[in-house]
């Protein structure tokens, strides 16, 4: 059984919110930069 677009967007928002919370607490590092790119891509997914 698949997800509707609304369900998928809700899931992406949930994941993005958690990633943003982690990013706020992370020190600057290559891993933080990578996680920020993931967050940016998820945000773009929501905007499309």
PDB file of N, CA and C in Angstrom:
ATOM      1  N   UNK A   1       0.844  -1.177   0.000  1.00  0.00           N
ATOM      2  CA  UNK A   1       0.000   0.000   0.000  1.00  0.00           C
ATOM      3  C   UNK A   1       0.887   1.237   0.000  1.00  0.00           C
ATOM      4  N   UNK A   2       0.632   2.146  -0.902  1.00  0.00           N
ATOM      5  CA  UNK A   2       1.437   3.347  -1.026  1.00  0.00           C
ATOM      6  C   UNK A   2       0.905   4.495  -0.188  1.00  0.00           C
ATOM      7  N   UNK A   3       1.681   5.556  -0.182  1.00  0.00           N
ATOM      8  CA  UNK A   3       1.303   6.775   0.533  1.00  0.00           C
ATOM      9  C   UNK A   3       0.687   7.763  -0.439  1.00  0.00           C
ATOM     10  N   UNK A   4      -0.222   8.567   0.084  1.00  0.00           N
ATOM     11  CA  UNK A   4      -0.710   9.690  -0.712  1.00  0.00           C
ATOM     12  C   UNK A   4       0.347  10.789  -0.659  1.00  0.00           C
ATOM     13  N   UNK A   5       0.210  11.771  -1.534  1.00  0.00           N
ATOM     14  CA  UNK A   5       1.141  12.899  -1.513  1.00  0.00           C
ATOM     15  C   UNK A   5       1.108  13.608  -0.165  1.00  0.00           C
ATOM     16  N   UNK A   6      -0.070  13.742   0.400  1.00  0.00           N
ATOM     17  CA  UNK A   6      -0.213  14.412   1.694  1.00  0.00           C
ATOM     18  C   UNK A   6       0.500  13.630   2.799  1.00  0.00           C
ATOM     19  N   UNK A   7       0.355  12.322   2.785  1.00  0.00           N
ATOM     20  CA  UNK A   7       1.030  11.490   3.780  1.00  0.00           C
ATOM     21  C   UNK A   7       2.544  11.567   3.613  1.00  0.00           C
ATOM     22  N   UNK A   8       3.007  11.532   2.376  1.00  0.00           N
ATOM     23  CA  UNK A   8       4.442  11.620   2.112  1.00  0.00           C
ATOM     24  C   UNK A   8       5.000  12.957   2.595  1.00  0.00           C
ATOM     25  N   UNK A   9       4.303  14.043   2.285  1.00  0.00           N
ATOM     26  CA  UNK A   9       4.762  15.359   2.725  1.00  0.00           C
ATOM     27  C   UNK A   9       4.779  15.454   4.249  1.00  0.00           C
ATOM     28  N   UNK A  10       3.801  14.851   4.913  1.00  0.00           N
ATOM     29  CA  UNK A  10       3.789  14.827   6.370  1.00  0.00           C
ATOM     30  C   UNK A  10       4.994  14.086   6.914  1.00  0.00           C
ATOM     31  N   UNK A  11       5.335  12.971   6.298  1.00  0.00           N
ATOM     32  CA  UNK A  11       6.504  12.199   6.705  1.00  0.00           C
ATOM     33  C   UNK A  11       7.784  13.018   6.511  1.00  0.00           C
ATOM     34  N   UNK A  12       7.901  13.671   5.367  1.00  0.00           N
ATOM     35  CA  UNK A  12       9.094  14.488   5.082  1.00  0.00           C
ATOM     36  C   UNK A  12       9.201  15.617   6.105  1.00  0.00           C
ATOM     37  N   UNK A  13       8.078  16.255   6.437  1.00  0.00           N
ATOM     38  CA  UNK A  13       8.106  17.327   7.439  1.00  0.00           C
ATOM     39  C   UNK A  13       8.580  16.808   8.783  1.00  0.00           C
ATOM     40  N   UNK A  14       8.105  15.632   9.175  1.00  0.00           N
ATOM     41  CA  UNK A  14       8.494  15.018  10.440  1.00  0.00           C
ATOM     42  C   UNK A  14      10.004  14.772  10.475  1.00  0.00           C
ATOM     43  N   UNK A  15      10.541  14.189   9.413  1.00  0.00           N
ATOM     44  CA  UNK A  15      11.975  13.905   9.331  1.00  0.00           C
ATOM     45  C   UNK A  15      12.776  15.201   9.297  1.00  0.00           C
ATOM     46  N   UNK A  16      12.326  16.160   8.510  1.00  0.00           N
ATOM     47  CA  UNK A  16      13.027  17.437   8.390  1.00  0.00           C
ATOM     48  C   UNK A  16      13.079  18.164   9.728  1.00  0.00           C
ATOM     49  N   UNK A  17      11.989  18.146  10.462  1.00  0.00           N
ATOM     50  CA  UNK A  17      11.954  18.790  11.777  1.00  0.00           C
ATOM     51  C   UNK A  17      12.993  18.174  12.709  1.00  0.00           C
ATOM     52  N   UNK A  18      13.088  16.850  12.713  1.00  0.00           N
ATOM     53  CA  UNK A  18      14.076  16.179  13.563  1.00  0.00           C
ATOM     54  C   UNK A  18      15.507  16.502  13.124  1.00  0.00           C
ATOM     55  N   UNK A  19      15.740  16.538  11.822  1.00  0.00           N
ATOM     56  CA  UNK A  19      17.078  16.867  11.322  1.00  0.00           C
ATOM     57  C   UNK A  19      17.454  18.290  11.722  1.00  0.00           C
ATOM     58  N   UNK A  20      16.528  19.223  11.605  1.00  0.00           N
ATOM     59  CA  UNK A  20      16.822  20.604  11.962  1.00  0.00           C
ATOM     60  C   UNK A  20      17.147  20.731  13.452  1.00  0.00           C
ATOM     61  N   UNK A  21      16.462  19.974  14.277  1.00  0.00           N
ATOM     62  CA  UNK A  21      16.734  19.972  15.713  1.00  0.00           C
ATOM     63  C   UNK A  21      18.156  19.472  15.995  1.00  0.00           C
ATOM     64  N   UNK A  22      18.555  18.415  15.311  1.00  0.00           N
ATOM     65  CA  UNK A  22      19.906  17.876  15.481  1.00  0.00           C
ATOM     66  C   UNK A  22      20.951  18.872  14.981  1.00  0.00           C
ATOM     67  N   UNK A  23      20.685  19.504  13.843  1.00  0.00           N
ATOM     68  CA  UNK A  23      21.643  20.462  13.276  1.00  0.00           C
ATOM     69  C   UNK A  23      21.902  21.626  14.226  1.00  0.00           C
ATOM     70  N   UNK A  24      20.880  22.064  14.949  1.00  0.00           N
ATOM     71  CA  UNK A  24      21.049  23.177  15.883  1.00  0.00           C
ATOM     72  C   UNK A  24      22.060  22.843  16.975  1.00  0.00           C
ATOM     73  N   UNK A  25      22.149  21.577  17.343  1.00  0.00           N
ATOM     74  CA  UNK A  25      23.000  21.165  18.450  1.00  0.00           C
ATOM     75  C   UNK A  25      24.376  20.668  18.012  1.00  0.00           C
ATOM     76  N   UNK A  26      24.561  20.461  16.718  1.00  0.00           N
ATOM     77  CA  UNK A  26      25.825  19.913  16.215  1.00  0.00           C
ATOM     78  C   UNK A  26      26.890  20.987  16.065  1.00  0.00           C
ATOM     79  N   UNK A  27      28.122  20.658  16.427  1.00  0.00           N
ATOM     80  CA  UNK A  27      29.221  21.586  16.125  1.00  0.00           C
ATOM     81  C   UNK A  27      29.518  21.543  14.623  1.00  0.00           C
ATOM     82  N   UNK A  28      30.168  22.571  14.145  1.00  0.00           N
ATOM     83  CA  UNK A  28      30.543  22.601  12.731  1.00  0.00           C
ATOM     84  C   UNK A  28      31.459  21.418  12.414  1.00  0.00           C
ATOM     85  N   UNK A  29      31.138  20.733  11.332  1.00  0.00           N
ATOM     86  CA  UNK A  29      31.922  19.579  10.900  1.00  0.00           C
ATOM     87  C   UNK A  29      31.477  19.198   9.496  1.00  0.00           C
ATOM     88  N   UNK A  30      32.252  18.355   8.823  1.00  0.00           N
ATOM     89  CA  UNK A  30      31.824  17.873   7.506  1.00  0.00           C
ATOM     90  C   UNK A  30      30.501  17.112   7.587  1.00  0.00           C
ATOM     91  N   UNK A  31      30.282  16.414   8.690  1.00  0.00           N
ATOM     92  CA  UNK A  31      29.028  15.668   8.858  1.00  0.00           C
ATOM     93  C   UNK A  31      27.839  16.622   8.955  1.00  0.00           C
ATOM     94  N   UNK A  32      28.038  17.748   9.639  1.00  0.00           N
ATOM     95  CA  UNK A  32      26.962  18.734   9.750  1.00  0.00           C
ATOM     96  C   UNK A  32      26.641  19.317   8.380  1.00  0.00           C
ATOM     97  N   UNK A  33      27.669  19.581   7.589  1.00  0.00           N
ATOM     98  CA  UNK A  33      27.448  20.108   6.246  1.00  0.00           C
ATOM     99  C   UNK A  33      26.661  19.117   5.393  1.00  0.00           C
ATOM    100  N   UNK A  34      26.987  17.836   5.505  1.00  0.00           N
ATOM    101  CA  UNK A  34      26.267  16.805   4.749  1.00  0.00           C
ATOM    102  C   UNK A  34      24.819  16.730   5.200  1.00  0.00           C
ATOM    103  N   UNK A  35      24.594  16.749   6.512  1.00  0.00           N
ATOM    104  CA  UNK A  35      23.235  16.686   7.031  1.00  0.00           C
ATOM    105  C   UNK A  35      22.444  17.924   6.614  1.00  0.00           C
ATOM    106  N   UNK A  36      23.109  19.065   6.530  1.00  0.00           N
ATOM    107  CA  UNK A  36      22.436  20.281   6.068  1.00  0.00           C
ATOM    108  C   UNK A  36      22.008  20.144   4.617  1.00  0.00           C
ATOM    109  N   UNK A  37      22.844  19.511   3.797  1.00  0.00           N
ATOM    110  CA  UNK A  37      22.470  19.269   2.390  1.00  0.00           C
ATOM    111  C   UNK A  37      21.257  18.347   2.306  1.00  0.00           C
ATOM    112  N   UNK A  38      21.204  17.344   3.174  1.00  0.00           N
ATOM    113  CA  UNK A  38      20.035  16.449   3.208  1.00  0.00           C
ATOM    114  C   UNK A  38      18.794  17.261   3.566  1.00  0.00           C
ATOM    115  N   UNK A  39      18.907  18.110   4.582  1.00  0.00           N
ATOM    116  CA  UNK A  39      17.776  18.947   4.998  1.00  0.00           C
ATOM    117  C   UNK A  39      17.336  19.869   3.865  1.00  0.00           C
ATOM    118  N   UNK A  40      18.291  20.455   3.167  1.00  0.00           N
ATOM    119  CA  UNK A  40      17.962  21.332   2.039  1.00  0.00           C
ATOM    120  C   UNK A  40      17.213  20.576   0.951  1.00  0.00           C
ATOM    121  N   UNK A  41      17.662  19.359   0.661  1.00  0.00           N
ATOM    122  CA  UNK A  41      16.987  18.551  -0.362  1.00  0.00           C
ATOM    123  C   UNK A  41      15.567  18.172   0.064  1.00  0.00           C
ATOM    124  N   UNK A  42      15.391  17.849   1.341  1.00  0.00           N
ATOM    125  CA  UNK A  42      14.044  17.538   1.826  1.00  0.00           C
ATOM    126  C   UNK A  42      13.142  18.760   1.735  1.00  0.00           C
ATOM    127  N   UNK A  43      13.693  19.926   2.062  1.00  0.00           N
ATOM    128  CA  UNK A  43      12.901  21.163   1.966  1.00  0.00           C
ATOM    129  C   UNK A  43      12.484  21.420   0.514  1.00  0.00           C
ATOM    130  N   UNK A  44      13.397  21.207  -0.406  1.00  0.00           N
ATOM    131  CA  UNK A  44      13.073  21.382  -1.836  1.00  0.00           C
ATOM    132  C   UNK A  44      11.981  20.410  -2.262  1.00  0.00           C
ATOM    133  N   UNK A  45      12.012  19.204  -1.720  1.00  0.00           N
ATOM    134  CA  UNK A  45      10.978  18.212  -2.032  1.00  0.00           C
ATOM    135  C   UNK A  45       9.609  18.719  -1.608  1.00  0.00           C
ATOM    136  N   UNK A  46       9.540  19.365  -0.451  1.00  0.00           N
ATOM    137  CA  UNK A  46       8.271  19.906   0.024  1.00  0.00           C
ATOM    138  C   UNK A  46       7.790  21.052  -0.841  1.00  0.00           C
ATOM    139  N   UNK A  47       8.715  21.830  -1.372  1.00  0.00           N
ATOM    140  CA  UNK A  47       8.353  23.001  -2.163  1.00  0.00           C
ATOM    141  C   UNK A  47       7.923  22.662  -3.571  1.00  0.00           C
ATOM    142  N   UNK A  48       8.307  21.515  -4.066  1.00  0.00           N
ATOM    143  CA  UNK A  48       7.954  21.119  -5.448  1.00  0.00           C
ATOM    144  C   UNK A  48       6.502  20.723  -5.574  1.00  0.00           C
TER     145      UNK A  48
END
